[in-house]
Amino acid sequence: MTLTASSNDDVFVITAPSGTGKTTLNRRLMKDPGLIGIAISMTTRPRREGEINGDHYWFVDEAEFFAEVRKGAMLEWASVFGNYYGTCYREIERIRGEGHKIILEIDVQGWTQAREKLPGAVSIFIMPPSLSVLWERLTGRASDSPGSQWRRIQTAREELDHAPEYQYFVINDRLESALAELKGILMNQPDHHLLSRKSGLEHCQKLKEEWEKSPVFRQLRTQFSSGNSTPEGS
Ligand code: ADP
Ligand code: 5GP
């Protein structure tokens, strides 16, 4: 399967380390009628309390997931935190058919696969103000086990190495400011607070240094050093 449009300037790829707030931001964007549509990913991850099938994700088992992969129906797919996640082409076509801008919430592996298939797409990397704030958000959400929260912050650190593959950077510190910056990018009218690429990459470097130097993460590394490699929900 391929995409109908020759240009993909209506596609906005949003990547953010888990817990940064992309779901919160995107749900707020959805409140603007007619602005965006979010491509609903397919996942084998167990449903969290409050999540709705076909709204947050299409929750499927591995057999259903790989049937879509074999059919060639997936733009991209990846194993994330021990479960599979992927974007079906038909989600992009559905939103395009409605005349809305298309948001893809995918991880760095997904963007690596999708970027060649989506020339012209706009890529945005959302970062937390600090990794200690990210840790507070991950633990505050309380929907994942402590082992899973730890895997998520470790993965967050790895994802920072991929920041240079993105065009725009937003720091989700104050929600309203981040939202205004994100809307500016979507409307092709960047907010005057939008970070330059240089400042975005500098912030990213600051986060990496925090990971190395902060006593909080030193202590957590010791605490979790026995490891936890089982898939979420199992
Ligand atoms: P993600 O989708 O990136 O994994 P969520 O949107 O689920 O992240 O947000 C993780 C947690 O952080 C949630 O509890 C959410 O309410 C909180 N959160 C998101 N953005 C902000 C913000 N700007 N300030 C404070 N808390 C936030
Ligand atoms: P969560 O389990 O917290 O909902 O999502 C975990 C991670 O999966 C997030 O980092 C998110 O970006 C990623 N993810 C969600 N949907 C997709 C998808 O369709 N493709 C890829 N590659 N990653 C996804």
Short mmCIF file of C-alpha atoms and ligand atoms in Angstrom, two decimals:
data_model
loop_
_atom_site.label_atom_id
_atom_site.label_comp_id
_atom_site.label_asym_id
_atom_site.label_seq_id
_atom_site.Cartn_x
_atom_site.Cartn_y
_atom_site.Cartn_z
CA MET A 1 0.00 0.00 0.00
CA THR A 2 1.16 3.59 -0.61
CA LEU A 3 -0.13 7.07 0.11
CA THR A 4 -2.27 9.02 -2.33
CA ALA A 5 -0.78 12.51 -1.86
CA SER A 6 2.52 13.30 -3.53
CA SER A 7 3.43 15.83 -0.85
CA ASN A 8 3.01 15.10 2.84
CA ASP A 9 3.12 18.63 4.19
CA ASP A 10 -0.17 17.85 5.94
CA VAL A 11 1.58 15.18 8.05
CA PHE A 12 3.10 16.14 11.43
CA VAL A 13 5.21 13.55 13.17
CA ILE A 14 5.36 14.07 16.91
CA THR A 15 7.88 12.17 18.98
CA ALA A 16 8.35 12.63 22.68
CA PRO A 17 9.90 10.42 25.31
CA SER A 18 7.12 8.60 27.15
CA GLY A 19 5.67 10.77 29.96
CA THR A 20 6.67 14.09 28.35
CA GLY A 21 3.03 14.97 27.71
CA LYS A 22 2.33 14.35 24.01
CA THR A 23 -1.03 12.69 24.71
CA THR A 24 -2.06 15.62 26.91
CA LEU A 25 -0.97 18.14 24.25
CA ASN A 26 -2.53 16.30 21.34
CA ARG A 27 -5.83 15.83 23.18
CA ARG A 28 -5.92 19.59 23.71
CA LEU A 29 -5.22 20.18 20.01
CA MET A 30 -8.13 17.89 19.16
CA LYS A 31 -10.44 20.35 20.93
CA ASP A 32 -9.90 22.78 18.04
CA PRO A 33 -12.57 21.53 15.67
CA GLY A 34 -11.35 20.73 12.19
CA LEU A 35 -7.67 21.39 12.88
CA ILE A 36 -6.10 17.97 13.28
CA GLY A 37 -6.76 14.28 13.32
CA ILE A 38 -4.57 11.87 15.24
CA ALA A 39 -3.70 8.62 13.48
CA ILE A 40 -4.79 5.91 15.91
CA SER A 41 -1.93 3.46 16.23
CA MET A 42 -2.34 -0.26 16.59
CA THR A 43 -0.74 -1.84 19.64
CA THR A 44 -0.40 -5.15 21.42
CA ARG A 45 0.06 -3.31 24.75
CA PRO A 46 -2.61 -4.11 27.32
CA ARG A 47 -5.19 -1.38 27.68
CA ARG A 48 -4.69 1.04 30.60
CA GLU A 49 -7.61 1.96 32.80
CA GLY A 50 -9.73 4.57 31.01
CA GLU A 51 -8.31 3.85 27.53
CA ILE A 52 -10.86 3.27 24.78
CA ASN A 53 -10.36 0.98 21.78
CA GLY A 54 -10.32 3.02 18.58
CA ASP A 55 -9.79 6.24 20.49
CA HIS A 56 -6.44 5.92 22.29
CA TYR A 57 -5.25 2.91 20.27
CA TRP A 58 -6.55 -0.04 18.32
CA PHE A 59 -5.81 -2.77 20.87
CA VAL A 60 -5.04 -6.04 19.10
CA ASP A 61 -3.25 -9.32 19.78
CA GLU A 62 0.03 -10.26 18.09
CA ALA A 63 -1.70 -12.42 15.44
CA GLU A 64 -3.87 -9.48 14.33
CA PHE A 65 -0.93 -7.09 14.43
CA PHE A 66 1.30 -9.25 12.25
CA ALA A 67 -1.55 -9.98 9.83
CA GLU A 68 -1.55 -6.20 9.10
CA VAL A 69 2.26 -6.19 8.77
CA ARG A 70 2.14 -9.09 6.29
CA LYS A 71 -0.59 -7.35 4.27
CA GLY A 72 1.73 -4.35 3.88
CA ALA A 73 -0.86 -2.18 5.64
CA MET A 74 1.64 -0.54 8.02
CA LEU A 75 3.55 2.63 7.27
CA GLU A 76 5.87 1.73 10.14
CA TRP A 77 5.91 -0.47 13.21
CA ALA A 78 8.23 -1.08 16.14
CA SER A 79 8.69 -2.95 19.37
CA VAL A 80 8.50 -0.44 22.22
CA PHE A 81 8.80 -1.45 25.89
CA GLY A 82 8.19 -5.09 24.98
CA ASN A 83 4.99 -4.52 22.97
CA TYR A 84 4.32 -3.78 19.29
CA TYR A 85 3.06 -0.43 18.02
CA GLY A 86 2.40 0.60 14.43
CA THR A 87 0.65 3.08 12.12
CA CYS A 88 -1.66 1.82 9.37
CA TYR A 89 -1.73 3.71 6.06
CA ARG A 90 -5.53 3.70 6.21
CA GLU A 91 -5.46 5.97 9.31
CA ILE A 92 -3.56 8.61 7.33
CA GLU A 93 -5.96 8.30 4.41
CA ARG A 94 -8.98 8.50 6.74
CA ILE A 95 -7.83 11.81 8.26
CA ARG A 96 -6.70 13.17 4.90
CA GLY A 97 -10.15 12.33 3.53
CA GLU A 98 -11.66 14.44 6.34
CA GLY A 99 -9.48 17.37 5.23
CA HIS A 100 -7.57 17.64 8.51
CA LYS A 101 -3.89 17.86 9.32
CA ILE A 102 -2.54 14.47 10.31
CA ILE A 103 -0.66 13.84 13.54
CA LEU A 104 1.45 10.73 13.88
CA GLU A 105 2.48 9.98 17.47
CA ILE A 106 5.39 7.64 16.88
CA ASP A 107 8.70 6.90 18.53
CA VAL A 108 12.17 7.48 17.09
CA GLN A 109 12.25 3.99 15.51
CA GLY A 110 8.97 4.78 13.74
CA TRP A 111 10.31 8.05 12.33
CA THR A 112 13.47 6.31 11.11
CA GLN A 113 11.27 3.95 9.07
CA ALA A 114 8.64 6.46 7.98
CA ARG A 115 10.72 9.46 6.92
CA GLU A 116 11.63 8.11 3.49
CA LYS A 117 8.00 7.20 2.81
CA LEU A 118 6.80 10.64 3.89
CA PRO A 119 8.85 13.24 2.04
CA GLY A 120 7.63 16.70 3.05
CA ALA A 121 6.30 15.63 6.46
CA VAL A 122 7.08 17.96 9.37
CA SER A 123 8.86 16.41 12.36
CA ILE A 124 8.62 17.68 15.94
CA PHE A 125 10.50 16.45 19.00
CA ILE A 126 8.93 17.36 22.34
CA MET A 127 11.18 17.38 25.39
CA PRO A 128 10.55 17.68 29.12
CA PRO A 129 12.04 20.67 30.96
CA SER A 130 14.35 18.24 32.79
CA LEU A 131 14.69 14.49 33.22
CA SER A 132 13.83 14.80 36.92
CA VAL A 133 10.51 16.42 35.90
CA LEU A 134 10.01 13.61 33.38
CA TRP A 135 10.58 11.08 36.17
CA GLU A 136 7.98 12.88 38.31
CA ARG A 137 5.47 12.75 35.43
CA LEU A 138 6.13 9.06 34.77
CA THR A 139 5.78 8.10 38.42
CA GLY A 140 2.85 10.50 38.93
CA ARG A 141 0.87 8.83 36.11
CA ALA A 142 0.89 5.65 38.24
CA SER A 143 -0.44 3.52 35.37
CA ASP A 144 2.84 1.66 34.82
CA SER A 145 4.82 -0.53 37.21
CA PRO A 146 8.02 0.93 38.74
CA GLY A 147 10.06 -1.36 36.43
CA SER A 148 8.21 -0.05 33.40
CA GLN A 149 8.66 3.56 34.56
CA TRP A 150 12.39 2.92 34.82
CA ARG A 151 12.53 1.40 31.32
CA ARG A 152 10.68 4.43 30.00
CA ILE A 153 13.16 6.91 31.43
CA GLN A 154 16.11 4.83 30.21
CA THR A 155 14.55 4.80 26.75
CA ALA A 156 13.98 8.56 27.05
CA ARG A 157 17.72 9.01 27.46
CA GLU A 158 18.39 6.85 24.37
CA GLU A 159 15.81 8.77 22.34
CA LEU A 160 17.63 12.05 23.02
CA ASP A 161 20.43 10.78 20.75
CA HIS A 162 17.93 10.94 17.84
CA ALA A 163 16.91 14.57 18.42
CA PRO A 164 19.03 15.84 15.46
CA GLU A 165 16.73 13.84 13.12
CA TYR A 166 13.87 16.28 13.88
CA GLN A 167 13.09 19.72 12.46
CA TYR A 168 11.33 21.44 15.37
CA PHE A 169 11.75 21.32 19.15
CA VAL A 170 9.23 22.11 21.85
CA ILE A 171 9.82 21.96 25.62
CA ASN A 172 6.68 20.93 27.48
CA ASP A 173 7.21 22.93 30.67
CA ARG A 174 4.10 25.13 30.91
CA LEU A 175 1.38 23.29 29.05
CA GLU A 176 -0.23 26.42 27.58
CA SER A 177 3.06 27.71 26.14
CA ALA A 178 3.94 24.33 24.65
CA LEU A 179 0.46 24.16 23.15
CA ALA A 180 0.84 27.61 21.55
CA GLU A 181 4.21 26.62 20.09
CA LEU A 182 2.82 23.37 18.73
CA LYS A 183 -0.18 25.14 17.19
CA GLY A 184 2.16 27.65 15.57
CA ILE A 185 4.08 24.84 13.87
CA LEU A 186 0.85 23.18 12.70
CA MET A 187 -0.49 26.44 11.28
CA ASN A 188 2.86 27.25 9.66
CA GLN A 189 3.01 30.40 11.82
CA PRO A 190 5.72 29.58 14.36
CA ASP A 191 5.07 31.18 17.76
CA HIS A 192 7.71 33.76 18.64
CA HIS A 193 8.68 31.61 21.66
CA LEU A 194 9.52 28.65 19.43
CA LEU A 195 13.03 27.37 20.11
CA SER A 196 15.62 27.65 17.39
CA ARG A 197 17.10 24.31 16.33
CA LYS A 198 20.34 25.32 18.04
CA SER A 199 18.58 26.01 21.37
CA GLY A 200 16.58 22.80 21.03
CA LEU A 201 19.73 20.76 20.59
CA GLU A 202 21.38 22.60 23.50
CA HIS A 203 18.46 21.74 25.76
CA CYS A 204 18.78 18.14 24.65
CA GLN A 205 22.48 18.19 25.60
CA LYS A 206 21.53 19.60 29.03
CA LEU A 207 19.18 16.66 29.57
CA LYS A 208 21.94 14.19 28.68
CA GLU A 209 24.28 15.84 31.18
CA GLU A 210 21.59 15.69 33.84
CA TRP A 211 21.29 11.93 33.22
CA GLU A 212 25.02 11.46 33.82
CA LYS A 213 25.45 13.81 36.75
CA SER A 214 22.26 14.01 38.77
CA PRO A 215 22.33 12.11 42.09
CA VAL A 216 18.64 11.26 41.51
CA PHE A 217 19.50 9.08 38.52
CA ARG A 218 22.63 7.68 40.12
CA GLN A 219 20.49 6.43 42.98
CA LEU A 220 17.80 5.08 40.64
CA ARG A 221 20.41 3.23 38.57
CA THR A 222 21.56 1.41 41.72
CA GLN A 223 17.99 0.71 42.78
CA PHE A 224 16.96 -0.80 39.43
CA SER A 225 20.28 -2.40 38.49
CA SER A 226 18.75 -5.91 38.77
CA GLY A 227 16.83 -5.05 35.56
CA ASN A 228 13.29 -5.68 34.36
CA SER A 229 12.91 -6.99 30.84
CA THR A 230 9.43 -8.47 30.84
CA PRO A 231 6.82 -6.87 28.57
CA GLU A 232 4.40 -4.49 30.16
CA GLY A 233 1.25 -6.04 31.47
CA SER A 234 2.69 -9.55 31.58
P1 ADP B 1 2.92 10.90 27.07
O1 ADP B 1 1.72 10.77 26.21
O2 ADP B 1 4.00 11.70 26.43
O3 ADP B 1 3.42 9.58 27.58
P2 ADP B 1 1.11 12.12 29.02
O4 ADP B 1 0.38 13.09 28.17
O5 ADP B 1 0.40 10.87 29.44
O6 ADP B 1 2.52 11.75 28.38
O7 ADP B 1 1.60 12.94 30.30
C1 ADP B 1 2.31 12.30 31.36
C2 ADP B 1 1.88 12.96 32.70
O8 ADP B 1 2.39 14.30 32.74
C3 ADP B 1 0.37 13.06 32.87
O9 ADP B 1 0.06 12.80 34.22
C4 ADP B 1 0.06 14.51 32.49
O10 ADP B 1 -1.09 14.99 33.15
C5 ADP B 1 1.33 15.23 32.95
N1 ADP B 1 1.66 16.43 32.16
C6 ADP B 1 1.66 16.57 30.82
N2 ADP B 1 2.05 17.82 30.45
C7 ADP B 1 2.30 18.49 31.60
C8 ADP B 1 2.77 19.83 31.90
N3 ADP B 1 3.06 20.73 30.95
N4 ADP B 1 2.94 20.16 33.20
C9 ADP B 1 2.68 19.25 34.18
N5 ADP B 1 2.24 17.99 33.98
C10 ADP B 1 2.06 17.60 32.70
P1 5GP B 2 2.42 4.35 25.52
O1 5GP B 2 2.51 2.88 25.85
O2 5GP B 2 2.91 5.20 26.66
O3 5GP B 2 1.06 4.75 25.04
O4 5GP B 2 3.40 4.64 24.30
C1 5GP B 2 4.72 4.21 24.39
C2 5GP B 2 5.52 4.68 23.21
O5 5GP B 2 5.03 4.11 22.01
C3 5GP B 2 5.53 6.18 23.00
O6 5GP B 2 6.87 6.60 23.02
C4 5GP B 2 4.97 6.38 21.62
O7 5GP B 2 5.62 7.37 20.89
C5 5GP B 2 5.18 5.04 20.96
N1 5GP B 2 4.16 4.79 19.94
C6 5GP B 2 2.83 4.95 20.04
N2 5GP B 2 2.24 4.64 18.88
C7 5GP B 2 3.23 4.28 18.02
C8 5GP B 2 3.25 3.87 16.64
O8 5GP B 2 2.24 3.74 15.96
N3 5GP B 2 4.47 3.59 16.12
C9 5GP B 2 5.62 3.70 16.84
N4 5GP B 2 6.78 3.42 16.22
N5 5GP B 2 5.64 4.10 18.11
C10 5GP B 2 4.45 4.38 18.71
#
